Amino acid sequence: MSQLTEQLSWPSVLIDSHCHLDRLDAESGSVDDVLSRARDAGVRGFLAVATTLEGVPALAEIGRRHDDVFFGVGVHPMQRLEHEPTLEEITDCIDRFEPVVVGEIGLDFQTDEQGSLRVSREIQLSRFEHHLRAAHDAELPVSIHTRSAREETLEMIEQYLDPNVGGVLHCFTEDVEMARRAVAHGFMISLSGIVTFASAENVRALARALPLDRLLLETDSPWLSPVPYRGRANEPARVLEVARVIARERNISLDEVAMQTTANFHRLFRRTAPSHDAAASLTHA
């Protein structure tokens, strides 16, 4: 593969569709430092997802200070809470902060060594339903974490969500059949730095098999640093490594991956789409 396909060419840009800018590792520095390094690497958009409703104001403030940072509202399935948010509380948070996505939400039924769940099935299912209902009412896409909960996840998104609005299965590591069923319901599939791991041939198979117009890129930073940064805190600049592997696996240029996944992002997260005037100014720059 030529060097041209290993580097981005203007005006190609990348978007990190799932990161945790409020959970940065100390070694990464400030949010401003992290975003500056990412922009230098060609990343021009960031979706910072929430893990609790209490964390949303901080994410909204980052978005207020940075035009290329978007944010979500939601409670992660692994969060232990003293108070479970009601549908009305989730809806109120969406109305007050106007996110581009409801997420990070979902189901995680992977047990620990003692066979226990961090959060019970009953609580997770109820929490997930409340968020899906709120997203449906707000006509917002969702960003879903799913692990060891294939059928439950698919059944609930098919029951509660409009396929014309859709969502994304983030950091996806399941099989092609699950991905295709989600895609049929208006979803996209997001691949993370796991695609670079030597042990993750199943994820590279997804990168080859799924339609390019249904793929997104993410870091899930500060976790899951890609090769060659394993063992270090992850950050959005490293979404470039995810894009490079997908380009190699599909035998296409890095620019093609960047342009299509960026278009996918704005198509799914409609509130992020550049205005017509902004798009025109880029075209004539």
Tab-separated table of C-alpha atoms in Angstrom:
chain	number	residue	atom	x	y	z
A	1	MET	CA	0.000	0.000	0.000
A	2	SER	CA	1.397	3.380	-0.979
A	3	GLN	CA	2.328	6.083	1.469
A	4	LEU	CA	-0.457	8.273	0.049
A	5	THR	CA	-3.068	5.928	1.474
A	6	GLU	CA	-1.416	6.074	4.915
A	7	GLN	CA	-1.791	9.843	5.319
A	8	LEU	CA	-4.827	12.089	5.199
A	9	SER	CA	-5.035	14.570	2.335
A	10	TRP	CA	-6.926	17.858	2.618
A	11	PRO	CA	-9.914	18.172	2.812
A	12	SER	CA	-10.301	14.693	4.328
A	13	VAL	CA	-10.942	14.738	8.072
A	14	LEU	CA	-11.722	12.186	10.770
A	15	ILE	CA	-14.311	12.196	13.542
A	16	ASP	CA	-14.030	10.381	16.857
A	17	SER	CA	-17.619	9.242	17.307
A	18	HIS	CA	-17.236	8.061	20.916
A	19	CYS	CA	-14.884	9.430	23.549
A	20	HIS	CA	-14.974	10.383	27.217
A	21	LEU	CA	-13.485	13.867	27.449
A	22	ASP	CA	-14.540	14.096	31.094
A	23	ARG	CA	-12.546	10.987	32.031
A	24	LEU	CA	-9.097	11.899	30.720
A	25	ASP	CA	-6.051	10.262	32.216
A	26	ALA	CA	-3.671	12.605	34.060
A	27	GLU	CA	-0.866	11.832	31.602
A	28	SER	CA	-2.953	13.220	28.733
A	29	GLY	CA	-3.069	16.774	30.054
A	30	SER	CA	-6.008	19.139	29.717
A	31	VAL	CA	-8.993	18.779	27.422
A	32	ASP	CA	-7.572	21.629	25.338
A	33	ASP	CA	-4.252	19.769	24.985
A	34	VAL	CA	-5.982	16.555	23.938
A	35	LEU	CA	-8.166	18.300	21.381
A	36	SER	CA	-5.224	20.240	19.960
A	37	ARG	CA	-3.232	17.040	19.368
A	38	ALA	CA	-6.236	15.439	17.726
A	39	ARG	CA	-6.814	18.354	15.393
A	40	ASP	CA	-3.145	18.231	14.409
A	41	ALA	CA	-3.744	14.576	13.422
A	42	GLY	CA	-6.688	15.518	11.200
A	43	VAL	CA	-9.532	14.887	13.650
A	44	ARG	CA	-12.169	17.592	13.265
A	45	GLY	CA	-15.075	16.298	15.311
A	46	PHE	CA	-15.567	14.685	18.709
A	47	LEU	CA	-18.627	13.084	20.290
A	48	ALA	CA	-18.217	13.062	24.077
A	49	VAL	CA	-20.723	10.644	25.578
A	50	ALA	CA	-22.062	10.766	29.111
A	51	THR	CA	-21.987	7.952	31.663
A	52	THR	CA	-24.204	9.696	34.248
A	53	LEU	CA	-26.735	12.487	34.084
A	54	GLU	CA	-24.702	14.372	36.693
A	55	GLY	CA	-21.804	14.449	34.243
A	56	VAL	CA	-23.759	16.094	31.447
A	57	PRO	CA	-23.222	19.755	32.485
A	58	ALA	CA	-19.432	19.347	32.298
A	59	LEU	CA	-19.690	17.827	28.825
A	60	ALA	CA	-22.055	20.592	27.728
A	61	GLU	CA	-19.516	23.150	28.931
A	62	ILE	CA	-16.756	21.509	26.863
A	63	GLY	CA	-19.099	21.626	23.883
A	64	ARG	CA	-19.847	25.289	24.552
A	65	ARG	CA	-16.118	26.109	24.456
A	66	HIS	CA	-15.324	23.986	21.391
A	67	ASP	CA	-17.490	24.120	18.266
A	68	ASP	CA	-16.231	20.713	17.085
A	69	VAL	CA	-17.187	18.893	20.320
A	70	PHE	CA	-20.655	17.386	20.553
A	71	PHE	CA	-22.045	15.525	23.539
A	72	GLY	CA	-24.595	12.983	24.689
A	73	VAL	CA	-26.979	12.436	27.591
A	74	GLY	CA	-27.277	9.057	29.264
A	75	VAL	CA	-26.406	6.602	32.025
A	76	HIS	CA	-23.991	3.758	31.312
A	77	PRO	CA	-25.355	0.274	32.110
A	78	MET	CA	-22.454	-0.443	34.480
A	79	GLN	CA	-23.038	2.627	36.637
A	80	ARG	CA	-24.233	1.868	40.158
A	81	LEU	CA	-26.646	4.571	41.266
A	82	GLU	CA	-28.414	5.399	44.496
A	83	HIS	CA	-31.274	6.848	42.471
A	84	GLU	CA	-32.396	5.501	39.108
A	85	PRO	CA	-33.399	8.357	36.790
A	86	THR	CA	-37.006	8.322	35.697
A	87	LEU	CA	-38.142	8.767	32.121
A	88	GLU	CA	-39.175	12.294	33.036
A	89	GLU	CA	-35.724	13.109	34.474
A	90	ILE	CA	-33.961	11.808	31.378
A	91	THR	CA	-36.326	13.777	29.164
A	92	ASP	CA	-35.765	16.912	31.219
A	93	CYS	CA	-31.989	16.532	30.864
A	94	ILE	CA	-32.349	16.180	27.089
A	95	ASP	CA	-34.583	19.248	26.908
A	96	ARG	CA	-32.240	21.398	29.024
A	97	PHE	CA	-28.945	20.518	27.359
A	98	GLU	CA	-29.955	19.644	23.767
A	99	PRO	CA	-27.487	16.807	23.097
A	100	VAL	CA	-26.914	15.234	19.684
A	101	VAL	CA	-27.317	11.672	21.003
A	102	VAL	CA	-28.751	9.699	23.911
A	103	GLY	CA	-25.765	7.771	25.171
A	104	GLU	CA	-23.834	6.026	26.382
A	105	ILE	CA	-26.603	3.589	27.254
A	106	GLY	CA	-27.197	-0.127	26.831
A	107	LEU	CA	-26.899	-3.544	28.433
A	108	ASP	CA	-23.917	-5.396	29.897
A	109	PHE	CA	-24.636	-8.877	31.209
A	110	GLN	CA	-21.030	-10.041	31.515
A	111	THR	CA	-20.493	-11.505	34.974
A	112	ASP	CA	-17.463	-11.325	37.251
A	113	GLU	CA	-15.469	-14.303	38.551
A	114	GLN	CA	-18.170	-14.974	41.141
A	115	GLY	CA	-20.871	-15.031	38.462
A	116	SER	CA	-22.364	-11.696	39.567
A	117	LEU	CA	-23.436	-8.689	37.555
A	118	ARG	CA	-22.235	-5.238	38.539
A	119	VAL	CA	-25.777	-3.921	37.983
A	120	SER	CA	-28.749	-6.318	38.011
A	121	ARG	CA	-30.535	-7.314	34.818
A	122	GLU	CA	-33.762	-5.810	36.086
A	123	ILE	CA	-32.217	-2.401	36.707
A	124	GLN	CA	-30.326	-2.417	33.411
A	125	LEU	CA	-33.398	-3.368	31.400
A	126	SER	CA	-35.530	-0.701	33.060
A	127	ARG	CA	-32.816	1.942	32.666
A	128	PHE	CA	-32.311	1.040	29.016
A	129	GLU	CA	-36.040	1.188	28.308
A	130	HIS	CA	-36.344	4.641	29.871
A	131	HIS	CA	-33.496	5.971	27.736
A	132	LEU	CA	-34.856	4.395	24.556
A	133	ARG	CA	-38.286	5.895	25.179
A	134	ALA	CA	-36.754	9.305	25.823
A	135	ALA	CA	-34.667	9.070	22.661
A	136	HIS	CA	-37.706	8.071	20.626
A	137	ASP	CA	-39.742	10.995	21.954
A	138	ALA	CA	-36.883	13.442	21.270
A	139	GLU	CA	-36.203	11.933	17.830
A	140	LEU	CA	-32.552	11.478	18.781
A	141	PRO	CA	-30.228	8.616	17.807
A	142	VAL	CA	-28.692	6.466	20.547
A	143	SER	CA	-25.162	5.250	21.294
A	144	ILE	CA	-25.344	1.724	22.691
A	145	HIS	CA	-22.932	-0.333	24.750
A	146	THR	CA	-23.794	-4.027	24.430
A	147	ARG	CA	-21.978	-7.001	25.904
A	148	SER	CA	-23.289	-10.517	26.513
A	149	ALA	CA	-26.787	-9.177	25.796
A	150	ARG	CA	-27.253	-9.727	22.084
A	151	GLU	CA	-30.918	-10.695	21.866
A	152	GLU	CA	-32.087	-8.331	24.587
A	153	THR	CA	-30.322	-5.394	22.940
A	154	LEU	CA	-31.699	-6.130	19.491
A	155	GLU	CA	-35.226	-6.809	20.696
A	156	MET	CA	-35.371	-3.540	22.639
A	157	ILE	CA	-34.041	-1.320	19.870
A	158	GLU	CA	-36.474	-2.940	17.443
A	159	GLN	CA	-39.339	-2.421	19.893
A	160	TYR	CA	-38.681	1.155	20.976
A	161	LEU	CA	-36.725	2.965	18.258
A	162	ASP	CA	-37.657	4.409	14.889
A	163	PRO	CA	-35.331	2.991	12.192
A	164	ASN	CA	-35.499	6.376	10.460
A	165	VAL	CA	-33.660	7.839	13.464
A	166	GLY	CA	-31.442	4.877	14.346
A	167	GLY	CA	-28.293	4.861	16.397
A	168	VAL	CA	-24.905	3.192	16.725
A	169	LEU	CA	-23.607	0.058	18.382
A	170	HIS	CA	-20.366	1.462	19.728
A	171	CYS	CA	-17.038	-0.359	20.152
A	172	PHE	CA	-18.606	-3.312	18.394
A	173	THR	CA	-17.019	-6.750	18.823
A	174	GLU	CA	-19.959	-9.093	18.204
A	175	ASP	CA	-20.661	-11.042	15.012
A	176	VAL	CA	-21.693	-9.969	11.530
A	177	GLU	CA	-25.222	-11.321	11.984
A	178	MET	CA	-25.895	-9.036	14.947
A	179	ALA	CA	-24.424	-6.097	13.072
A	180	ARG	CA	-26.573	-6.732	10.018
A	181	ARG	CA	-29.733	-6.991	12.100
A	182	ALA	CA	-28.928	-3.658	13.737
A	183	VAL	CA	-28.115	-2.082	10.363
A	184	ALA	CA	-31.507	-3.241	9.098
A	185	HIS	CA	-33.046	-1.158	11.878
A	186	GLY	CA	-31.241	2.015	10.875
A	187	PHE	CA	-28.091	1.539	12.962
A	188	MET	CA	-24.438	2.122	12.259
A	189	ILE	CA	-21.545	0.099	13.636
A	190	SER	CA	-18.576	1.798	15.294
A	191	LEU	CA	-15.135	0.203	15.459
A	192	SER	CA	-12.521	1.166	18.033
A	193	GLY	CA	-8.822	0.569	18.606
A	194	ILE	CA	-9.636	-3.088	19.224
A	195	VAL	CA	-9.502	-3.503	15.433
A	196	THR	CA	-5.714	-3.037	15.683
A	197	PHE	CA	-5.205	-5.818	18.262
A	198	ALA	CA	-3.501	-8.992	16.998
A	199	SER	CA	-6.174	-11.106	18.687
A	200	ALA	CA	-9.093	-9.247	17.094
A	201	GLU	CA	-9.399	-10.915	13.689
A	202	ASN	CA	-13.164	-11.067	14.211
A	203	VAL	CA	-13.297	-7.263	14.363
A	204	ARG	CA	-11.153	-6.918	11.246
A	205	ALA	CA	-13.580	-9.305	9.534
A	206	LEU	CA	-16.350	-6.860	10.425
A	207	ALA	CA	-14.291	-4.020	8.955
A	208	ARG	CA	-14.143	-5.942	5.679
A	209	ALA	CA	-17.711	-7.252	5.616
A	210	LEU	CA	-19.889	-4.313	6.629
A	211	PRO	CA	-20.928	-1.611	4.153
A	212	LEU	CA	-18.626	1.394	4.411
A	213	ASP	CA	-21.633	3.711	4.575
A	214	ARG	CA	-22.610	2.042	7.883
A	215	LEU	CA	-19.262	2.350	9.676
A	216	LEU	CA	-18.103	4.896	12.243
A	217	LEU	CA	-14.722	5.336	13.928
A	218	GLU	CA	-14.066	5.838	17.622
A	219	THR	CA	-11.442	5.668	20.335
A	220	ASP	CA	-13.551	5.117	23.479
A	221	SER	CA	-10.697	7.087	25.030
A	222	PRO	CA	-9.137	7.142	27.542
A	223	TRP	CA	-9.447	3.347	27.196
A	224	LEU	CA	-8.550	0.829	24.473
A	225	SER	CA	-5.444	2.460	23.049
A	226	PRO	CA	-4.703	1.031	19.606
A	227	VAL	CA	-1.442	-0.478	18.446
A	228	PRO	CA	1.224	0.982	18.668
A	229	TYR	CA	0.087	2.810	21.835
A	230	ARG	CA	-0.972	-0.169	23.940
A	231	GLY	CA	-0.386	0.351	27.660
A	232	ARG	CA	-0.844	4.124	27.433
A	233	ALA	CA	-3.904	6.291	27.953
A	234	ASN	CA	-5.915	6.618	24.770
A	235	GLU	CA	-7.004	9.915	23.221
A	236	PRO	CA	-8.977	11.045	20.156
A	237	ALA	CA	-5.902	11.644	17.970
A	238	ARG	CA	-5.461	7.873	17.812
A	239	VAL	CA	-8.667	7.362	15.871
A	240	LEU	CA	-6.284	7.752	12.924
A	241	GLU	CA	-4.893	4.263	13.702
A	242	VAL	CA	-8.401	2.797	13.568
A	243	ALA	CA	-8.987	4.392	10.180
A	244	ARG	CA	-5.661	3.112	8.853
A	245	VAL	CA	-6.463	-0.492	9.724
A	246	ILE	CA	-9.915	-0.282	8.144
A	247	ALA	CA	-8.371	1.166	4.986
A	248	ARG	CA	-5.842	-1.683	4.820
A	249	GLU	CA	-8.460	-4.339	5.450
A	250	ARG	CA	-10.725	-2.970	2.717
A	251	ASN	CA	-7.830	-2.172	0.371
A	252	ILE	CA	-8.982	1.402	-0.069
A	253	SER	CA	-7.402	4.754	0.683
A	254	LEU	CA	-7.367	6.380	4.087
A	255	ASP	CA	-9.042	9.392	2.482
A	256	GLU	CA	-11.974	7.247	1.368
A	257	VAL	CA	-12.431	5.881	4.884
A	258	ALA	CA	-12.222	9.393	6.328
A	259	MET	CA	-14.647	10.980	3.900
A	260	GLN	CA	-17.270	8.226	4.142
A	261	THR	CA	-17.181	7.817	7.927
A	262	THR	CA	-17.353	11.584	8.404
A	263	ALA	CA	-20.385	11.724	6.112
A	264	ASN	CA	-21.897	8.807	8.045
A	265	PHE	CA	-21.427	10.650	11.333
A	266	HIS	CA	-23.245	13.763	10.177
A	267	ARG	CA	-25.986	11.685	8.569
A	268	LEU	CA	-26.682	9.812	11.812
A	269	PHE	CA	-26.150	12.677	14.259
A	270	ARG	CA	-28.191	15.220	12.342
A	271	ARG	CA	-27.687	18.017	14.851
A	272	THR	CA	-23.948	17.996	14.038
A	273	ALA	CA	-24.318	18.480	10.297
A	274	PRO	CA	-22.547	21.588	8.990
A	275	SER	CA	-24.836	24.281	7.671
A	276	HIS	CA	-25.130	24.739	3.945
A	277	ASP	CA	-23.193	28.005	4.156
A	278	ALA	CA	-20.387	26.378	6.134
A	279	ALA	CA	-20.177	23.509	3.673
A	280	ALA	CA	-20.057	25.947	0.769
A	281	SER	CA	-17.240	27.945	2.357
A	282	LEU	CA	-15.188	24.772	2.768
A	283	THR	CA	-15.778	23.856	-0.861
A	284	HIS	CA	-14.483	27.221	-2.059
A	285	ALA	CA	-11.647	27.588	0.455
